[in-house]
Amino acid sequence: MSLAIDRLWNGLLDTLLMVGVSSMLALALGLPMAVILVVSGRGDLFPSPTVNRVLGWVVNLFRSIPFLILMVALIPVTRWIVGTTYGVWAAVVPLTLAATPFFARIAEVSLREVDKGLTEAAQAMGFHRWHIVWHVLLPEARPGIVSGFTITLVTMINASAMAGAIGAGGLGDLAYRYGYQRFDMQVMVTVIVVLVALVTLLQFFGDRLSRRLNHR
């Protein structure tokens, strides 16, 4: 019994590490991408149709590739970056590359929903364009960005379980090796319960933070 609990605990920690590192990287990369997509459009703060089209194409490309295919296709890149294609750190690379464009598009939608009148008023008051981004666009879009990041986290947990089933460790590996391959329904059900609880907690705290940041 204690061995099973240890395996479950280690699987949970691996999943949290996998998703935690990947999500921070996705946030650090995806939010700037969303800002560039918004401000580089025609008639926006930094109009650059070429940059907008190229970045939009890259985002759409990675969003259209199913995670399992992306993970396999990135094996050489993963090996080059982390030195292995097996384990938690090997899963961080494809998870990050899958989550970054997904989050970038969600954050882009939130940024575009900011009232244009606010940015026009800031421009009329003489604000520098980057000041408008930092002090108008991002603060006003925070509730939507937090909600989008919460959705991204939930999606990444689902993807991490898939990654675990093909050698990345975590709860997915536990469910596959000790549940599916050994026909142990108790292990499968336990992993499902833990994943549902984890997703529920993330969604609850994400929604609560989003509501707290919404001052409209």
PDB file of C-alpha atoms in Angstrom, residues 49-59:
ATOM      1  CA  PRO A  49       2.050  43.771 -41.399  1.00  0.00           C
ATOM      2  CA  THR A  50       5.017  41.545 -42.258  1.00  0.00           C
ATOM      3  CA  VAL A  51       5.864  40.788 -38.625  1.00  0.00           C
ATOM      4  CA  ASN A  52       2.187  40.261 -37.879  1.00  0.00           C
ATOM      5  CA  ARG A  53       1.702  37.807 -40.747  1.00  0.00           C
ATOM      6  CA  VAL A  54       4.878  35.818 -40.086  1.00  0.00           C
ATOM      7  CA  LEU A  55       4.274  35.529 -36.346  1.00  0.00           C
ATOM      8  CA  GLY A  56       0.622  34.668 -36.912  1.00  0.00           C
ATOM      9  CA  TRP A  57       1.655  31.950 -39.359  1.00  0.00           C
ATOM     10  CA  VAL A  58       4.135  30.450 -36.864  1.00  0.00           C
ATOM     11  CA  VAL A  59       1.514  30.472 -34.093  1.00  0.00           C
TER      12      VAL A  59
END
